[in-house]
Amino acid sequence: MDYYHSVNGVLADLEPVEPVFCHRPHTARRAAKWFLDNFQGDVLYAVKANPSPVVLDALYEAGVRHFDVASPKELERVSSFKDARFYNMNPVKHPRHIAISYFDYGVRDFSVDCMDELDKVLRATGHAKDLNIFVRLAVNNNSSMLPLDRKYGVPLLDSAELLMAARLNAAKLGVCFHVGSQCMDPEAYRQAITLANQAIVRAGVLVDTLDVGGGFPSAYPGVQPLELGHYMNVIHEAFEDSLASDNARLICEPGRALCAEAGSLITSVTLRKDNYLYLTEGAYGALFDAAHLKFKFPVQMHRVGANSEQAKLTGFSFYGPTCDSIDYMPGPFMLPEDIGIGDYVEVGMLGAYGQSMRTAFNGFHEGPEVIVGDEPMHSMYNFDQEQEDVLADNVLALEAHLSE
Ligand SMILES: Cc1ncc(COP(=O)(O)O)c(C=O)c1O
């Protein structure tokens, strides 16, 4: 993959028509190092967030050796990593996929949230004696921007039977949960760990692992989470206060927090109608979260051969390239008021759940991928004054737009 110092270099060299996905693996390396240094347990990377080889390699180089995979295809992507351990933490799996994970890739760690799934894992592995079973608990997701609690998790009241059955059949027993993605309040982890403790007491079982899941946040315009250090302090404190700390290993499964900063996308403006920009990327592409979850990603205009940095910022909404009217990203996205056809819009913070969500709908899925060495638009790991100022400007401009 070609390397460029900056996005301007990409544009000058490629003059791209199709959207260009820019990887910043150095940011994934930085995030991984931070987690490995600051989390008092094992760090599993949730591959679903960004399965690009360039990001996976960066995380591995930084020292990540545990990977949460949801499917055989994701396993294939990480299977060449030496000394790595793979976990299948998707609570509902096809029996054939369980068997492939166990027999072909050596996966021993599986999560379940009901008796039928436990039975399925046992049967698909030939009632193996070396399984590590994680019981996934339903926990409060109210502090997250992307709740995941409706689909998975056994409620506390029903958890004792499942924990006891898993204990009887597993070499090692774990309890896991997910507080929801982009969790804005570290106290959500304390609540969830307290609930896990109650489940362990009710079932009267010993657990070998407590898995606090993913959910660690990234910075987006108007959304500045507390420093990640606060999250670690709360988790470590709550773990110490729980029975699990007597003999259990602590693990976490960050996806977004390790790779959100590691990707941006350069798309071009094909038409402007008032404050609506028609772009070459949209809801069926890397802007899925901007459309369906109304995420306001940071944006920057690039104009080849001219400088429009001084123009006043104003709020825009985006339409994507497909014929579908739900291909719409409301924003508002703050861009120079003179932006128009032929200008490029770089959308930042798309490293998590950006490229991995792209579809081939209407044939708009191809474009070059490059590596860029500059800094991301926002960072949880390198938050200097300049970035703080940019973020503050964006928030002010956003507020002004909303009050118009
Ligand atoms: C089982 C599991 N672990 C980890 C993650 C990663 O979550 P996040 O990206 O919020 O850190 C997810 C996300 O859906 C998940 O389903």
Coordinates of C-alpha atoms and ligand atoms in Angstrom, one line a residue:
M1 CA 0.0 0.0 0.0
D2 CA 1.4 3.4 -0.9
Y3 CA 2.5 5.8 1.9
Y4 CA 2.0 9.5 2.0
H5 CA 3.0 12.1 4.6
S6 CA -0.3 13.9 4.3
V7 CA -3.7 13.9 2.6
N8 CA -2.6 16.7 0.4
G9 CA 0.1 14.4 -1.0
V10 CA -2.6 11.8 -1.7
L11 CA -4.7 14.2 -3.6
A12 CA -1.9 15.7 -5.6
D13 CA -0.7 12.3 -6.7
L14 CA -3.9 10.4 -7.3
E15 CA -6.4 13.2 -8.2
P16 CA -9.0 10.5 -7.2
V17 CA -12.4 10.0 -8.6
E18 CA -13.3 7.1 -6.3
P19 CA -13.2 7.6 -2.5
V20 CA -9.8 7.0 -1.0
F21 CA -9.5 5.2 2.4
C22 CA -6.6 6.5 4.4
H23 CA -5.1 4.3 7.1
R24 CA -3.1 5.7 9.9
P25 CA -1.6 2.6 11.5
H26 CA 0.6 4.6 13.8
T27 CA -2.5 5.7 15.7
A28 CA -3.6 2.1 16.2
R29 CA -0.2 1.3 17.5
R30 CA -0.3 4.3 19.9
A31 CA -3.8 3.3 21.2
A32 CA -2.8 -0.3 21.7
K33 CA 0.3 0.6 23.6
W34 CA -1.8 2.9 25.8
F35 CA -4.3 0.0 26.6
L36 CA -1.5 -2.5 27.2
D37 CA 0.2 0.0 29.6
N38 CA -2.9 1.1 31.4
F39 CA -5.3 -1.9 31.6
Q40 CA -4.4 -4.3 34.4
G41 CA -5.3 -7.4 32.4
D42 CA -5.4 -8.8 28.9
V43 CA -6.5 -6.7 26.0
L44 CA -8.5 -8.4 23.3
Y45 CA -9.0 -6.5 20.1
A46 CA -12.5 -6.9 18.6
V47 CA -11.6 -7.6 15.0
K48 CA -15.0 -6.6 13.7
A49 CA -14.2 -2.9 14.3
N50 CA -11.6 -2.9 11.6
P51 CA -10.2 -6.1 10.1
S52 CA -7.8 -4.3 7.6
P53 CA -4.5 -6.1 7.6
V54 CA -2.7 -2.8 8.0
V55 CA -4.5 -2.1 11.3
L56 CA -4.3 -5.7 12.5
D57 CA -0.5 -5.8 11.9
A58 CA -0.1 -2.5 13.7
L59 CA -1.9 -3.8 16.8
Y60 CA 0.1 -7.0 16.7
E61 CA 3.3 -5.1 16.4
A62 CA 2.3 -3.0 19.4
G63 CA 1.9 -6.2 21.5
V64 CA -1.8 -7.2 21.2
R65 CA -2.0 -11.0 21.4
H66 CA -5.7 -11.6 22.1
F67 CA -8.3 -11.2 19.4
D68 CA -12.1 -11.4 19.6
V69 CA -13.4 -12.9 16.3
A70 CA -17.0 -13.3 15.3
S71 CA -16.7 -15.6 12.3
P72 CA -14.3 -18.0 10.4
K73 CA -13.5 -15.1 7.9
E74 CA -12.3 -12.9 10.8
L75 CA -10.3 -15.9 12.1
E76 CA -8.6 -16.3 8.8
R77 CA -7.4 -12.6 9.0
V78 CA -5.6 -13.2 12.3
S79 CA -4.7 -16.8 12.1
S80 CA -1.1 -16.2 11.0
F81 CA -0.3 -14.2 14.2
K82 CA 2.1 -16.3 16.3
D83 CA 1.5 -16.7 20.0
A84 CA -1.9 -15.2 19.7
R85 CA -5.1 -16.4 21.3
F86 CA -8.5 -16.2 19.5
Y87 CA -11.8 -15.8 21.3
N88 CA -15.3 -16.2 19.7
M89 CA -17.3 -13.8 21.8
N90 CA -20.3 -13.6 19.5
P91 CA -23.0 -15.0 21.8
V92 CA -25.0 -16.7 19.0
K93 CA -23.0 -18.8 16.5
H94 CA -23.7 -21.4 13.7
P95 CA -22.7 -24.9 14.9
R96 CA -20.5 -25.3 11.9
H97 CA -18.7 -22.0 12.7
I98 CA -18.1 -23.2 16.3
A99 CA -16.6 -26.5 15.0
I100 CA -14.3 -24.6 12.5
S101 CA -13.2 -22.3 15.3
Y102 CA -12.5 -25.1 17.7
F103 CA -11.0 -27.8 15.4
D104 CA -9.3 -25.7 12.6
Y105 CA -8.2 -22.6 14.5
G106 CA -7.7 -23.8 18.1
V107 CA -10.3 -21.5 19.6
R108 CA -11.2 -22.5 23.2
D109 CA -13.0 -19.4 24.4
F110 CA -16.6 -19.0 23.5
S111 CA -19.4 -16.8 24.9
V112 CA -23.0 -18.0 25.5
D113 CA -26.1 -16.3 26.9
C114 CA -28.6 -19.1 27.1
M115 CA -28.7 -22.9 27.7
D116 CA -29.4 -23.7 24.1
E117 CA -26.2 -21.9 23.0
L118 CA -24.2 -23.7 25.7
D119 CA -25.6 -27.0 24.5
K120 CA -24.7 -26.0 20.9
V121 CA -21.1 -25.2 21.8
L122 CA -20.7 -28.5 23.7
R123 CA -22.1 -30.6 20.9
A124 CA -20.2 -28.8 18.1
T125 CA -16.9 -29.3 19.9
G126 CA -17.7 -33.0 20.7
H127 CA -18.1 -32.2 24.4
A128 CA -14.5 -31.0 24.6
K129 CA -13.0 -30.8 28.1
D130 CA -10.8 -27.8 27.4
L131 CA -13.4 -25.1 26.8
N132 CA -13.4 -21.7 28.4
I133 CA -17.0 -20.6 28.5
F134 CA -18.0 -17.0 29.1
V135 CA -21.6 -16.3 30.3
R136 CA -22.7 -13.0 28.8
L137 CA -24.8 -11.0 31.2
A138 CA -27.3 -8.4 30.2
V139 CA -26.2 -5.0 31.7
N140 CA -27.4 -1.5 31.5
N141 CA -26.4 0.2 28.2
N142 CA -28.0 3.6 29.0
S143 CA -24.7 5.5 28.9
S144 CA -23.7 4.4 25.5
M145 CA -24.3 6.1 22.1
L146 CA -24.8 2.7 20.5
P147 CA -26.6 0.3 22.9
L148 CA -26.2 -3.4 22.3
D149 CA -28.4 -4.8 25.1
R150 CA -31.6 -5.7 23.3
K151 CA -30.0 -8.6 21.4
Y152 CA -27.7 -10.4 23.8
G153 CA -27.2 -11.1 27.5
V154 CA -28.8 -13.3 30.1
P155 CA -30.7 -11.2 32.8
L156 CA -29.3 -11.4 36.3
L157 CA -32.4 -13.3 37.5
D158 CA -31.9 -16.1 35.0
S159 CA -28.1 -16.3 35.2
A160 CA -27.5 -18.7 38.0
E161 CA -28.7 -21.8 36.1
L162 CA -26.6 -21.0 33.1
L163 CA -23.5 -20.1 35.2
M164 CA -23.7 -23.4 37.1
A165 CA -24.2 -25.5 33.9
A166 CA -21.3 -23.7 32.3
R167 CA -19.1 -24.3 35.4
L168 CA -19.9 -28.0 35.2
N169 CA -18.9 -28.3 31.6
A170 CA -16.1 -25.8 31.2
A171 CA -12.4 -26.1 32.0
K172 CA -12.5 -22.3 32.8
L173 CA -15.6 -20.1 33.4
G174 CA -15.8 -16.5 32.6
V175 CA -18.4 -13.8 33.0
C176 CA -18.6 -11.1 30.3
F177 CA -20.8 -8.2 29.3
H178 CA -20.9 -5.2 27.0
V179 CA -21.9 -1.8 28.3
G180 CA -22.7 -0.6 24.7
S181 CA -20.4 1.0 22.2
Q182 CA -19.1 4.6 22.8
C183 CA -19.9 4.5 26.5
M184 CA -19.8 8.0 27.8
D185 CA -19.8 7.2 31.6
P186 CA -17.1 5.1 33.2
E187 CA -19.5 4.4 36.1
A188 CA -21.4 2.1 33.7
Y189 CA -18.5 -0.4 34.1
R190 CA -18.7 -0.2 37.8
Q191 CA -22.4 -0.9 37.7
A192 CA -21.8 -3.9 35.3
I193 CA -19.0 -5.3 37.4
T194 CA -21.2 -5.0 40.5
L195 CA -24.0 -6.9 38.7
A196 CA -21.5 -9.6 37.6
N197 CA -20.5 -10.0 41.2
Q198 CA -24.1 -10.5 42.2
A199 CA -24.5 -13.1 39.5
I200 CA -21.4 -15.0 40.7
V201 CA -22.7 -14.9 44.4
R202 CA -26.2 -16.0 43.4
A203 CA -24.8 -19.0 41.4
G204 CA -22.2 -19.8 44.0
V205 CA -19.6 -20.5 41.4
L206 CA -15.9 -19.6 41.1
V207 CA -15.0 -17.7 38.0
D208 CA -11.6 -17.7 36.3
T209 CA -12.1 -14.6 34.1
L210 CA -14.0 -11.3 34.2
D211 CA -14.4 -9.8 30.8
V212 CA -15.5 -6.1 30.9
G213 CA -16.1 -6.1 27.1
G214 CA -15.7 -3.1 24.7
G215 CA -17.4 0.2 24.7
F216 CA -14.4 2.5 25.4
P217 CA -15.1 5.8 23.7
S218 CA -13.4 7.9 21.0
A219 CA -13.6 11.7 20.5
Y220 CA -16.1 13.1 17.9
P221 CA -17.2 16.7 17.3
G222 CA -19.3 17.7 20.2
V223 CA -18.6 14.4 22.0
Q224 CA -15.6 14.6 24.2
P225 CA -15.5 11.7 26.6
L226 CA -13.6 11.7 29.9
E227 CA -10.0 10.6 29.6
L228 CA -9.6 6.8 29.2
G229 CA -7.6 6.8 32.5
H230 CA -10.8 7.4 34.4
Y231 CA -12.4 4.3 32.8
M232 CA -9.4 2.3 33.8
N233 CA -9.5 3.6 37.4
V234 CA -13.2 2.7 37.8
I235 CA -12.8 -0.7 36.3
H236 CA -9.7 -1.6 38.5
E237 CA -11.4 -0.3 41.6
A238 CA -14.7 -2.2 40.9
F239 CA -12.8 -5.3 40.1
E240 CA -10.8 -5.1 43.3
D241 CA -14.1 -4.7 45.2
S242 CA -15.6 -7.8 43.6
L243 CA -15.3 -11.5 44.6
A244 CA -13.9 -12.2 41.1
S245 CA -10.6 -10.5 42.0
D246 CA -9.7 -13.3 44.4
N247 CA -8.7 -15.6 41.6
A248 CA -9.9 -14.3 38.2
R249 CA -8.0 -12.8 35.3
L250 CA -9.4 -9.4 34.0
I251 CA -9.8 -8.9 30.3
C252 CA -11.3 -6.2 28.0
E253 CA -12.4 -6.2 24.4
P254 CA -12.0 -2.8 22.9
G255 CA -12.8 -2.3 19.2
R256 CA -13.6 1.4 18.5
A257 CA -11.0 2.8 21.0
L258 CA -8.1 1.0 19.3
C259 CA -8.9 1.9 15.7
A260 CA -11.3 4.8 15.4
E261 CA -8.4 7.2 14.8
A262 CA -6.8 4.9 12.3
G263 CA -9.0 5.7 9.3
S264 CA -10.4 8.6 7.3
L265 CA -12.0 8.7 3.9
I266 CA -11.5 11.2 1.1
T267 CA -14.7 11.6 -0.9
S268 CA -15.6 14.2 -3.5
V269 CA -18.5 16.6 -3.9
T270 CA -20.5 15.8 -7.0
L271 CA -23.2 18.4 -6.5
R272 CA -24.3 21.0 -4.0
K273 CA -28.0 22.0 -3.5
D274 CA -28.2 24.7 -0.8
N275 CA -26.5 23.2 2.2
Y276 CA -26.8 19.6 1.0
L277 CA -23.7 18.1 -0.5
Y278 CA -23.8 15.0 -2.8
L279 CA -20.8 12.8 -2.1
T280 CA -19.1 9.7 -3.6
E281 CA -19.5 7.9 -0.3
G282 CA -22.6 7.4 1.9
A283 CA -24.8 5.2 4.1
Y284 CA -24.0 2.0 2.2
G285 CA -20.4 2.8 2.5
A286 CA -18.1 4.0 5.3
L287 CA -20.7 6.6 6.4
F288 CA -23.1 3.9 7.7
D289 CA -22.9 5.3 11.3
A290 CA -23.3 8.9 10.1
A291 CA -26.6 7.9 8.4
H292 CA -28.1 5.3 10.7
L293 CA -26.7 6.5 14.1
K294 CA -26.5 10.2 13.1
F295 CA -22.9 10.3 14.1
K296 CA -21.3 13.7 13.4
F297 CA -17.9 12.8 12.2
P298 CA -15.2 15.5 11.9
V299 CA -14.7 16.7 8.4
Q300 CA -12.2 18.8 6.5
M301 CA -12.3 20.3 3.0
H302 CA -9.4 19.9 0.6
R303 CA -9.3 21.9 -2.5
V304 CA -6.5 21.0 -4.9
G305 CA -4.3 24.0 -5.9
A306 CA -6.2 26.6 -3.7
N307 CA -6.5 27.6 -0.1
S308 CA -10.0 28.0 1.4
E309 CA -8.9 27.6 5.0
Q310 CA -10.1 31.1 5.9
A311 CA -13.7 30.7 4.7
K312 CA -16.3 30.7 7.4
L313 CA -17.6 27.3 8.5
T314 CA -21.3 26.4 8.1
G315 CA -23.3 23.3 8.6
F316 CA -24.0 20.8 5.7
S317 CA -25.9 17.5 5.4
F318 CA -24.7 14.8 3.0
Y319 CA -26.3 12.6 0.4
G320 CA -24.4 9.5 -0.7
P321 CA -23.9 8.2 -4.3
T322 CA -26.7 5.5 -4.4
C323 CA -30.2 6.0 -5.8
D324 CA -31.7 5.3 -2.4
S325 CA -33.1 8.3 -0.5
I326 CA -32.1 6.8 2.9
D327 CA -28.5 7.3 1.7
Y328 CA -28.5 10.5 3.8
M329 CA -26.2 11.8 6.6
P330 CA -27.9 14.6 8.5
G331 CA -24.9 15.9 10.3
P332 CA -24.6 18.9 10.4
F333 CA -21.0 18.7 9.2
M334 CA -19.1 21.9 9.5
L335 CA -17.3 22.9 6.3
P336 CA -16.3 26.2 4.5
E337 CA -19.3 27.9 3.2
D338 CA -17.9 28.2 -0.3
I339 CA -17.5 24.4 -0.8
G340 CA -18.8 23.1 -4.1
I341 CA -18.5 20.6 -7.0
G342 CA -15.0 19.2 -7.3
D343 CA -13.9 19.9 -3.8
Y344 CA -12.9 17.0 -1.6
V345 CA -14.3 16.2 1.9
E346 CA -12.2 14.2 4.2
V347 CA -14.3 12.5 6.9
G348 CA -12.2 11.6 9.9
M349 CA -12.5 9.0 12.7
L350 CA -13.8 6.3 10.4
G351 CA -11.2 3.7 11.5
A352 CA -13.8 1.9 13.6
Y353 CA -16.9 0.5 11.8
G354 CA -16.2 2.6 8.7
Q355 CA -14.4 0.6 6.1
S356 CA -15.8 -2.6 7.6
M357 CA -19.4 -1.5 6.9
R358 CA -18.9 -0.8 3.2
T359 CA -21.2 -2.6 0.8
A360 CA -21.2 -3.0 -3.0
F361 CA -24.6 -1.5 -3.4
N362 CA -25.0 0.3 -6.7
G363 CA -21.4 -0.6 -7.5
F364 CA -19.9 2.2 -5.4
H365 CA -17.4 0.3 -3.3
E366 CA -14.1 0.5 -5.0
G367 CA -11.4 2.9 -4.4
P368 CA -7.7 3.1 -3.5
E369 CA -6.4 2.5 0.0
V370 CA -3.3 4.4 1.2
I371 CA -1.3 4.8 4.4
V372 CA -1.0 8.4 5.7
G373 CA 1.5 9.5 8.3
D374 CA -0.2 12.6 9.6
E375 CA -2.3 12.9 12.8
P376 CA -6.0 12.1 13.0
M377 CA -8.6 14.9 13.4
H378 CA -9.2 14.1 17.0
S379 CA -7.4 11.8 19.5
M380 CA -7.9 10.3 22.9
Y381 CA -4.2 9.6 23.2
N382 CA -2.4 12.7 22.0
F383 CA -4.8 15.5 22.8
D384 CA -2.8 18.7 22.5
Q385 CA -4.0 22.3 22.8
E386 CA -4.2 22.8 19.0
Q387 CA -6.7 19.9 18.7
E388 CA -8.6 21.1 21.6
D389 CA -9.0 24.5 19.9
V390 CA -10.2 22.9 16.7
L391 CA -12.7 20.8 18.6
A392 CA -13.9 23.9 20.5
D393 CA -14.3 25.8 17.2
N394 CA -16.3 22.9 15.7
V395 CA -18.5 22.8 18.7
L396 CA -19.1 26.6 18.6
A397 CA -19.9 26.4 14.9
L398 CA -22.2 23.5 15.4
E399 CA -24.1 25.3 18.2
A400 CA -24.4 28.4 16.1
H401 CA -25.8 26.3 13.2
L402 CA -28.3 24.5 15.5
S403 CA -29.6 27.8 17.0
E404 CA -30.2 29.3 13.5
Ligands
LIG1 C1 -18.6 -9.1 21.7 C2 -18.1 -7.8 21.4 N1 -16.9 -7.4 21.9 C3 -16.3 -6.2 21.7 C4 -17.0 -5.3 20.8 C5 -16.3 -4.0 20.6 O1 -17.0 -2.9 21.1 P1 -16.5 -1.4 21.0 O2 -16.1 -1.2 19.5 O3 -17.6 -0.6 21.5 O4 -15.3 -1.3 21.9 C6 -18.2 -5.6 20.3 C7 -18.9 -4.7 19.4 O5 -20.0 -4.9 18.9 C8 -18.8 -6.9 20.6 O6 -19.9 -7.3 20.0

